[in-house]
PDB file of C-alpha atoms in Angstrom:
ATOM      1  CA  UNK A   1      88.509 111.070 141.906  1.00 39.00           C
ATOM      2  CA  UNK A   2      89.279 114.552 141.879  1.00 42.00           C
ATOM      3  CA  UNK A   3      92.390 114.628 142.695  1.00 45.00           C
ATOM      4  CA  UNK A   4      93.446 111.898 140.218  1.00 41.00           C
ATOM      5  CA  UNK A   5      92.174 113.911 137.708  1.00 45.00           C
ATOM      6  CA  UNK A   6      94.738 117.019 138.218  1.00 54.00           C
ATOM      7  CA  UNK A   7      97.457 114.573 136.938  1.00 62.00           C
ATOM      8  CA  UNK A   8      95.913 112.496 135.031  1.00 72.00           C
ATOM      9  CA  UNK A   9      97.132 113.724 131.102  1.00 77.00           C
ATOM     10  CA  UNK A  10      94.088 112.842 129.260  1.00 80.00           C
ATOM     11  CA  UNK A  11      91.585 114.185 131.380  1.00 80.00           C
ATOM     12  CA  UNK A  12      92.122 117.706 129.042  1.00 82.00           C
ATOM     13  CA  UNK A  13      91.093 115.559 125.733  1.00 86.00           C
ATOM     14  CA  UNK A  14      88.073 114.645 127.268  1.00 89.00           C
ATOM     15  CA  UNK A  15      84.271 115.745 125.747  1.00 90.00           C
ATOM     16  CA  UNK A  16      81.473 116.555 127.896  1.00 90.00           C
ATOM     17  CA  UNK A  17      78.189 116.916 126.112  1.00 91.00           C
ATOM     18  CA  UNK A  18      76.988 120.409 128.005  1.00 92.00           C
ATOM     19  CA  UNK A  19      73.888 120.620 126.141  1.00 91.00           C
ATOM     20  CA  UNK A  20      72.808 116.647 125.094  1.00 91.00           C
ATOM     21  CA  UNK A  21      71.029 116.461 121.966  1.00 90.00           C
ATOM     22  CA  UNK A  22      69.518 113.291 120.153  1.00 88.00           C
ATOM     23  CA  UNK A  23      68.104 113.353 116.613  1.00 88.00           C
ATOM     24  CA  UNK A  24      67.459 110.494 114.622  1.00 83.00           C
ATOM     25  CA  UNK A  25      69.908 108.231 116.755  1.00 82.00           C
ATOM     26  CA  UNK A  26      72.505 109.907 116.718  1.00 85.00           C
ATOM     27  CA  UNK A  27      74.682 112.520 119.474  1.00 85.00           C
ATOM     28  CA  UNK A  28      74.530 116.126 117.908  1.00 88.00           C
ATOM     29  CA  UNK A  29      74.982 117.630 121.204  1.00 90.00           C
ATOM     30  CA  UNK A  30      76.668 120.691 122.096  1.00 92.00           C
ATOM     31  CA  UNK A  31      79.755 119.482 123.818  1.00 93.00           C
ATOM     32  CA  UNK A  32      82.996 121.503 124.943  1.00 92.00           C
ATOM     33  CA  UNK A  33      84.195 120.778 122.360  1.00 93.00           C
ATOM     34  CA  UNK A  34      82.139 122.655 119.961  1.00 94.00           C
ATOM     35  CA  UNK A  35      81.901 125.581 122.707  1.00 95.00           C
ATOM     36  CA  UNK A  36      85.698 126.506 122.448  1.00 95.00           C
ATOM     37  CA  UNK A  37      85.235 126.225 118.710  1.00 96.00           C
ATOM     38  CA  UNK A  38      82.691 129.012 118.921  1.00 96.00           C
ATOM     39  CA  UNK A  39      85.196 130.509 121.685  1.00 96.00           C
ATOM     40  CA  UNK A  40      87.629 130.909 119.311  1.00 97.00           C
ATOM     41  CA  UNK A  41      85.376 132.140 115.911  1.00 96.00           C
ATOM     42  CA  UNK A  42      83.733 134.886 118.537  1.00 97.00           C
ATOM     43  CA  UNK A  43      87.333 136.018 119.683  1.00 96.00           C
ATOM     44  CA  UNK A  44      89.316 135.798 116.063  1.00 95.00           C
ATOM     45  CA  UNK A  45      85.816 137.705 114.798  1.00 95.00           C
ATOM     46  CA  UNK A  46      86.211 140.193 116.761  1.00 95.00           C
ATOM     47  CA  UNK A  47      89.419 141.171 117.978  1.00 93.00           C
ATOM     48  CA  UNK A  48      89.581 142.015 113.494  1.00 92.00           C
ATOM     49  CA  UNK A  49      86.532 143.564 113.851  1.00 92.00           C
ATOM     50  CA  UNK A  50      87.528 145.646 116.619  1.00 90.00           C
ATOM     51  CA  UNK A  51      91.256 146.009 115.549  1.00 88.00           C
ATOM     52  CA  UNK A  52      90.132 147.172 112.146  1.00 85.00           C
ATOM     53  CA  UNK A  53      86.610 149.312 112.613  1.00 82.00           C
ATOM     54  CA  UNK A  54      88.675 152.499 113.030  1.00 78.00           C
ATOM     55  CA  UNK A  55      90.743 152.439 109.740  1.00 77.00           C
ATOM     56  CA  UNK A  56      93.146 154.545 110.906  1.00 73.00           C
ATOM     57  CA  UNK A  57      95.990 156.039 108.417  1.00 73.00           C
ATOM     58  CA  UNK A  58      98.169 155.981 111.464  1.00 75.00           C
ATOM     59  CA  UNK A  59      97.272 152.178 112.612  1.00 75.00           C
ATOM     60  CA  UNK A  60      97.653 151.680 116.152  1.00 81.00           C
ATOM     61  CA  UNK A  61      98.704 147.973 117.482  1.00 85.00           C
ATOM     62  CA  UNK A  62      96.251 146.153 117.375  1.00 86.00           C
ATOM     63  CA  UNK A  63      95.313 147.032 113.461  1.00 88.00           C
ATOM     64  CA  UNK A  64      99.015 147.151 113.244  1.00 90.00           C
ATOM     65  CA  UNK A  65      98.855 143.152 114.763  1.00 91.00           C
ATOM     66  CA  UNK A  66      96.364 142.338 111.431  1.00 92.00           C
ATOM     67  CA  UNK A  67      97.624 144.221 109.280  1.00 91.00           C
ATOM     68  CA  UNK A  68     100.417 141.947 109.361  1.00 93.00           C
ATOM     69  CA  UNK A  69      98.629 139.215 109.575  1.00 93.00           C
ATOM     70  CA  UNK A  70      96.732 140.327 106.277  1.00 94.00           C
ATOM     71  CA  UNK A  71     100.189 140.855 104.990  1.00 95.00           C
ATOM     72  CA  UNK A  72     101.558 137.082 106.041  1.00 95.00           C
ATOM     73  CA  UNK A  73      99.048 134.637 105.209  1.00 96.00           C
ATOM     74  CA  UNK A  74      98.492 137.215 100.871  1.00 95.00           C
ATOM     75  CA  UNK A  75     102.350 137.246 100.812  1.00 95.00           C
ATOM     76  CA  UNK A  76     102.436 133.476 101.711  1.00 95.00           C
ATOM     77  CA  UNK A  77      99.515 133.211  99.263  1.00 95.00           C
ATOM     78  CA  UNK A  78     100.947 134.592  96.515  1.00 94.00           C
ATOM     79  CA  UNK A  79     104.746 132.460  96.738  1.00 93.00           C
ATOM     80  CA  UNK A  80     103.059 129.596  96.916  1.00 92.00           C
ATOM     81  CA  UNK A  81      99.848 129.886  93.838  1.00 91.00           C
ATOM     82  CA  UNK A  82     100.330 132.696  91.769  1.00 89.00           C
ATOM     83  CA  UNK A  83      98.746 135.740  91.686  1.00 91.00           C
ATOM     84  CA  UNK A  84      95.825 134.193  90.934  1.00 91.00           C
ATOM     85  CA  UNK A  85      95.898 132.293  94.657  1.00 91.00           C
ATOM     86  CA  UNK A  86      94.623 135.684  95.862  1.00 94.00           C
ATOM     87  CA  UNK A  87      90.612 134.528  95.060  1.00 94.00           C
ATOM     88  CA  UNK A  88      91.784 131.466  97.925  1.00 96.00           C
ATOM     89  CA  UNK A  89      92.511 134.533 100.388  1.00 96.00           C
ATOM     90  CA  UNK A  90      89.273 133.923 102.560  1.00 95.00           C
ATOM     91  CA  UNK A  91      90.039 130.115 102.809  1.00 96.00           C
ATOM     92  CA  UNK A  92      93.276 130.446 103.713  1.00 96.00           C
ATOM     93  CA  UNK A  93      92.699 133.592 106.228  1.00 96.00           C
ATOM     94  CA  UNK A  94      90.031 132.409 108.093  1.00 96.00           C
ATOM     95  CA  UNK A  95      92.222 128.613 108.288  1.00 96.00           C
ATOM     96  CA  UNK A  96      94.450 130.607 109.404  1.00 97.00           C
ATOM     97  CA  UNK A  97      93.306 132.538 112.132  1.00 96.00           C
ATOM     98  CA  UNK A  98      91.056 129.329 113.741  1.00 97.00           C
ATOM     99  CA  UNK A  99      94.121 127.196 114.078  1.00 97.00           C
ATOM    100  CA  UNK A 100      96.033 129.901 115.193  1.00 96.00           C
ATOM    101  CA  UNK A 101      93.553 130.771 118.080  1.00 96.00           C
ATOM    102  CA  UNK A 102      92.325 127.661 118.562  1.00 96.00           C
ATOM    103  CA  UNK A 103      96.477 127.080 119.659  1.00 96.00           C
ATOM    104  CA  UNK A 104      96.471 130.597 121.582  1.00 95.00           C
ATOM    105  CA  UNK A 105      93.633 129.589 123.196  1.00 95.00           C
ATOM    106  CA  UNK A 106      94.769 125.916 124.536  1.00 92.00           C
ATOM    107  CA  UNK A 107      96.874 126.652 126.272  1.00 91.00           C
ATOM    108  CA  UNK A 108      95.318 128.473 129.015  1.00 90.00           C
ATOM    109  CA  UNK A 109      94.677 126.236 132.047  1.00 84.00           C
ATOM    110  CA  UNK A 110      91.132 124.621 132.042  1.00 85.00           C
ATOM    111  CA  UNK A 111      90.232 124.874 129.047  1.00 91.00           C
ATOM    112  CA  UNK A 112      90.153 122.968 125.623  1.00 93.00           C
ATOM    113  CA  UNK A 113      92.519 122.271 122.505  1.00 93.00           C
ATOM    114  CA  UNK A 114      89.662 121.467 120.058  1.00 95.00           C
ATOM    115  CA  UNK A 115      93.131 121.423 117.653  1.00 95.00           C
ATOM    116  CA  UNK A 116      94.352 118.224 119.992  1.00 93.00           C
ATOM    117  CA  UNK A 117      91.300 116.022 118.077  1.00 93.00           C
ATOM    118  CA  UNK A 118      91.602 114.345 115.112  1.00 94.00           C
ATOM    119  CA  UNK A 119      88.859 115.095 113.904  1.00 93.00           C
ATOM    120  CA  UNK A 120      88.367 118.877 113.641  1.00 95.00           C
ATOM    121  CA  UNK A 121      91.855 118.692 112.700  1.00 96.00           C
ATOM    122  CA  UNK A 122      90.915 116.017 109.730  1.00 96.00           C
ATOM    123  CA  UNK A 123      88.013 118.253 108.766  1.00 96.00           C
ATOM    124  CA  UNK A 124      89.880 121.090 108.744  1.00 96.00           C
ATOM    125  CA  UNK A 125      91.888 119.031 106.024  1.00 96.00           C
ATOM    126  CA  UNK A 126      88.803 117.380 104.389  1.00 96.00           C
ATOM    127  CA  UNK A 127      87.959 121.111 103.464  1.00 96.00           C
ATOM    128  CA  UNK A 128      91.126 121.941 102.216  1.00 96.00           C
ATOM    129  CA  UNK A 129      91.661 119.071  99.782  1.00 96.00           C
ATOM    130  CA  UNK A 130      88.015 119.383  98.573  1.00 96.00           C
ATOM    131  CA  UNK A 131      88.465 122.271  97.321  1.00 96.00           C
ATOM    132  CA  UNK A 132      91.252 121.636  95.256  1.00 95.00           C
ATOM    133  CA  UNK A 133      89.087 119.074  94.156  1.00 95.00           C
ATOM    134  CA  UNK A 134      85.685 120.452  93.493  1.00 96.00           C
ATOM    135  CA  UNK A 135      87.751 124.183  91.637  1.00 95.00           C
ATOM    136  CA  UNK A 136      90.166 121.837  89.739  1.00 93.00           C
ATOM    137  CA  UNK A 137      87.618 119.922  87.831  1.00 94.00           C
ATOM    138  CA  UNK A 138      85.719 123.017  87.336  1.00 94.00           C
ATOM    139  CA  UNK A 139      88.342 125.070  86.221  1.00 92.00           C
ATOM    140  CA  UNK A 140      89.975 121.865  84.653  1.00 90.00           C
ATOM    141  CA  UNK A 141      87.641 119.436  83.619  1.00 91.00           C
ATOM    142  CA  UNK A 142      89.345 116.392  83.351  1.00 89.00           C
ATOM    143  CA  UNK A 143      92.595 118.444  82.902  1.00 88.00           C
ATOM    144  CA  UNK A 144      93.214 118.464  85.745  1.00 90.00           C
ATOM    145  CA  UNK A 145      94.425 114.536  86.032  1.00 89.00           C
ATOM    146  CA  UNK A 146      97.739 116.248  84.507  1.00 87.00           C
ATOM    147  CA  UNK A 147      98.580 116.559  88.201  1.00 88.00           C
ATOM    148  CA  UNK A 148      98.963 113.385  88.415  1.00 88.00           C
ATOM    149  CA  UNK A 149     101.524 112.529  84.902  1.00 85.00           C
ATOM    150  CA  UNK A 150     104.289 114.920  85.582  1.00 81.00           C
ATOM    151  CA  UNK A 151     105.880 115.755  82.311  1.00 79.00           C
ATOM    152  CA  UNK A 152     109.135 113.609  81.869  1.00 77.00           C
ATOM    153  CA  UNK A 153     108.361 110.184  82.628  1.00 79.00           C
ATOM    154  CA  UNK A 154     109.155 107.449  80.190  1.00 82.00           C
ATOM    155  CA  UNK A 155     106.086 105.802  79.140  1.00 81.00           C
ATOM    156  CA  UNK A 156     106.988 102.146  80.579  1.00 79.00           C
ATOM    157  CA  UNK A 157     107.277 104.508  84.575  1.00 83.00           C
ATOM    158  CA  UNK A 158     103.635 106.122  83.619  1.00 86.00           C
ATOM    159  CA  UNK A 159     101.230 103.501  84.869  1.00 87.00           C
ATOM    160  CA  UNK A 160     104.280 103.388  88.478  1.00 91.00           C
ATOM    161  CA  UNK A 161     104.661 106.860  89.248  1.00 88.00           C
ATOM    162  CA  UNK A 162     100.786 107.885  88.378  1.00 89.00           C
ATOM    163  CA  UNK A 163     100.098 105.301  91.038  1.00 92.00           C
ATOM    164  CA  UNK A 164     102.361 107.161  93.113  1.00 92.00           C
ATOM    165  CA  UNK A 165     101.233 110.452  93.230  1.00 90.00           C
ATOM    166  CA  UNK A 166      97.801 109.113  93.849  1.00 92.00           C
ATOM    167  CA  UNK A 167      98.651 107.804  97.068  1.00 94.00           C
ATOM    168  CA  UNK A 168     100.375 110.478  97.672  1.00 92.00           C
ATOM    169  CA  UNK A 169      97.602 112.935  97.044  1.00 93.00           C
ATOM    170  CA  UNK A 170      94.561 110.903  98.486  1.00 92.00           C
ATOM    171  CA  UNK A 171      96.529 111.050 101.808  1.00 94.00           C
ATOM    172  CA  UNK A 172      97.062 114.901 101.638  1.00 93.00           C
ATOM    173  CA  UNK A 173      94.289 115.216 104.067  1.00 93.00           C
ATOM    174  CA  UNK A 174      95.673 112.446 106.231  1.00 93.00           C
ATOM    175  CA  UNK A 175      99.047 113.999 107.007  1.00 93.00           C
ATOM    176  CA  UNK A 176      97.912 117.452 107.145  1.00 93.00           C
ATOM    177  CA  UNK A 177      95.623 116.697 109.914  1.00 94.00           C
ATOM    178  CA  UNK A 178      97.975 114.401 111.784  1.00 94.00           C
ATOM    179  CA  UNK A 179     100.398 116.871 112.005  1.00 93.00           C
ATOM    180  CA  UNK A 180      98.259 119.689 113.277  1.00 94.00           C
ATOM    181  CA  UNK A 181      96.694 116.926 115.875  1.00 93.00           C
ATOM    182  CA  UNK A 182      99.894 115.319 117.190  1.00 93.00           C
ATOM    183  CA  UNK A 183     101.668 118.730 117.829  1.00 93.00           C
ATOM    184  CA  UNK A 184      99.085 119.570 119.907  1.00 93.00           C
ATOM    185  CA  UNK A 185      98.339 116.365 121.221  1.00 91.00           C
ATOM    186  CA  UNK A 186     102.002 115.351 122.328  1.00 90.00           C
ATOM    187  CA  UNK A 187     102.861 118.957 123.146  1.00 89.00           C
ATOM    188  CA  UNK A 188      99.806 119.758 125.907  1.00 88.00           C
ATOM    189  CA  UNK A 189     100.446 115.277 127.026  1.00 90.00           C
ATOM    190  CA  UNK A 190     104.565 115.728 128.143  1.00 89.00           C
ATOM    191  CA  UNK A 191     103.178 119.363 129.750  1.00 87.00           C
ATOM    192  CA  UNK A 192     100.512 117.909 131.646  1.00 85.00           C
ATOM    193  CA  UNK A 193     103.017 115.228 133.019  1.00 86.00           C
ATOM    194  CA  UNK A 194     105.537 117.585 133.985  1.00 84.00           C
ATOM    195  CA  UNK A 195     103.256 119.688 135.779  1.00 82.00           C
ATOM    196  CA  UNK A 196     102.068 116.292 137.618  1.00 82.00           C
ATOM    197  CA  UNK A 197     105.636 115.802 138.975  1.00 80.00           C
ATOM    198  CA  UNK A 198     105.474 119.643 139.937  1.00 82.00           C
ATOM    199  CA  UNK A 199     102.615 118.314 142.208  1.00 78.00           C
ATOM    200  CA  UNK A 200     103.177 115.102 143.165  1.00 80.00           C
ATOM    201  CA  UNK A 201     107.037 116.076 144.705  1.00 79.00           C
ATOM    202  CA  UNK A 202     105.208 118.842 146.611  1.00 77.00           C
ATOM    203  CA  UNK A 203     103.495 116.384 148.738  1.00 77.00           C
ATOM    204  CA  UNK A 204     106.474 114.599 149.533  1.00 78.00           C
ATOM    205  CA  UNK A 205     107.565 118.096 151.919  1.00 76.00           C
ATOM    206  CA  UNK A 206     110.662 120.093 151.880  1.00 78.00           C
ATOM    207  CA  UNK A 207     112.712 117.715 149.950  1.00 75.00           C
ATOM    208  CA  UNK A 208     109.861 117.148 147.640  1.00 75.00           C
ATOM    209  CA  UNK A 209     109.509 120.781 146.809  1.00 78.00           C
ATOM    210  CA  UNK A 210     113.362 120.845 146.587  1.00 79.00           C
ATOM    211  CA  UNK A 211     113.445 118.330 144.030  1.00 76.00           C
ATOM    212  CA  UNK A 212     109.808 119.673 142.029  1.00 78.00           C
ATOM    213  CA  UNK A 213     112.320 122.239 141.245  1.00 83.00           C
ATOM    214  CA  UNK A 214     113.667 120.495 137.579  1.00 84.00           C
ATOM    215  CA  UNK A 215     109.952 119.660 136.416  1.00 82.00           C
ATOM    216  CA  UNK A 216     108.702 123.194 136.939  1.00 84.00           C
ATOM    217  CA  UNK A 217     111.314 124.504 135.329  1.00 88.00           C
ATOM    218  CA  UNK A 218     110.910 121.874 132.563  1.00 87.00           C
ATOM    219  CA  UNK A 219     107.080 122.996 132.487  1.00 86.00           C
ATOM    220  CA  UNK A 220     107.835 126.583 132.112  1.00 90.00           C
ATOM    221  CA  UNK A 221     109.934 125.579 129.646  1.00 90.00           C
ATOM    222  CA  UNK A 222     107.316 123.624 127.821  1.00 89.00           C
ATOM    223  CA  UNK A 223     104.726 126.509 127.655  1.00 90.00           C
ATOM    224  CA  UNK A 224     107.646 128.906 125.929  1.00 92.00           C
ATOM    225  CA  UNK A 225     107.775 125.597 123.393  1.00 92.00           C
ATOM    226  CA  UNK A 226     103.888 125.433 123.321  1.00 93.00           C
ATOM    227  CA  UNK A 227     103.355 129.339 122.900  1.00 93.00           C
ATOM    228  CA  UNK A 228     106.285 128.621 119.473  1.00 94.00           C
ATOM    229  CA  UNK A 229     104.386 125.470 118.248  1.00 94.00           C
ATOM    230  CA  UNK A 230     101.246 127.117 118.096  1.00 94.00           C
ATOM    231  CA  UNK A 231     102.010 129.832 115.971  1.00 96.00           C
ATOM    232  CA  UNK A 232     104.349 127.436 114.185  1.00 95.00           C
ATOM    233  CA  UNK A 233     101.266 125.293 113.811  1.00 96.00           C
ATOM    234  CA  UNK A 234      99.292 127.687 112.168  1.00 96.00           C
ATOM    235  CA  UNK A 235     101.863 128.471 109.892  1.00 96.00           C
ATOM    236  CA  UNK A 236     102.344 124.508 108.191  1.00 96.00           C
ATOM    237  CA  UNK A 237      99.140 124.238 107.732  1.00 96.00           C
ATOM    238  CA  UNK A 238      98.761 127.358 106.198  1.00 96.00           C
ATOM    239  CA  UNK A 239     101.325 126.805 104.049  1.00 96.00           C
ATOM    240  CA  UNK A 240     100.789 123.640 102.836  1.00 95.00           C
ATOM    241  CA  UNK A 241      96.793 124.631 102.147  1.00 96.00           C
ATOM    242  CA  UNK A 242      98.560 126.961  99.431  1.00 96.00           C
ATOM    243  CA  UNK A 243     100.651 124.451  98.576  1.00 94.00           C
ATOM    244  CA  UNK A 244      97.687 122.669  97.778  1.00 95.00           C
ATOM    245  CA  UNK A 245      95.810 125.139  96.530  1.00 95.00           C
ATOM    246  CA  UNK A 246      98.759 125.409  94.101  1.00 94.00           C
ATOM    247  CA  UNK A 247      97.886 122.128  92.341  1.00 91.00           C
ATOM    248  CA  UNK A 248      94.821 123.194  91.338  1.00 91.00           C
ATOM    249  CA  UNK A 249      95.198 126.295  89.855  1.00 91.00           C
ATOM    250  CA  UNK A 250      98.059 124.910  87.750  1.00 87.00           C
ATOM    251  CA  UNK A 251      97.995 120.916  87.322  1.00 83.00           C
ATOM    252  CA  UNK A 252     100.105 121.063  84.779  1.00 70.00           C
ATOM    253  CA  UNK A 253     103.808 122.340  86.774  1.00 58.00           C
TER     254      UNK A 253
END
């Protein structure tokens, strides 16, 4: 079984309870997924705290990275939602750092990638859409519903267009969560498959070792690609969050 697990591409996504716990018939155990979510938060918080604690006028390397991340998310939010959007900066920055650090942690062997589970990414997406709905109705009342009525649409097409806009809005948490989940899942499975080829071919002696050079090269290339995807998916999640928050701020635009 142990040997099979080494080349099983699905084994890395299995959730195992660390501290079994049941309350009211519900399983609320502390799992490996829970552990790595805690690790993600601790590492991101520790990095931001340690890199900015000195608040040097001439920043060092770590402080420069933190300031770059701050400015990157700030500029993204201002470009998408204007200056008013900066009130959501803590939310967007926290989501960006959580997704980025979780993606990077998942690149290490034997570590767990929490963003490869759709329940995690869907929860983050629901948080974003829930914020849009709560703020939109709290700020604009029923005027928020203008979001579903584009300007310049002829009256006879309005029911169809409104229905399409509502379906598009409802599908946002699905598309937002599936995009992140699918990219992380597919990348890790592909990397595991090519790594499995290397292990399997190496068992056939010198000929097998020679034949494992190509899948080994592919595994190295995929590792570099996964590093790029880790940053890219955190950026995509954050920028789409900014665009959705803009709808809450300016529903009539």
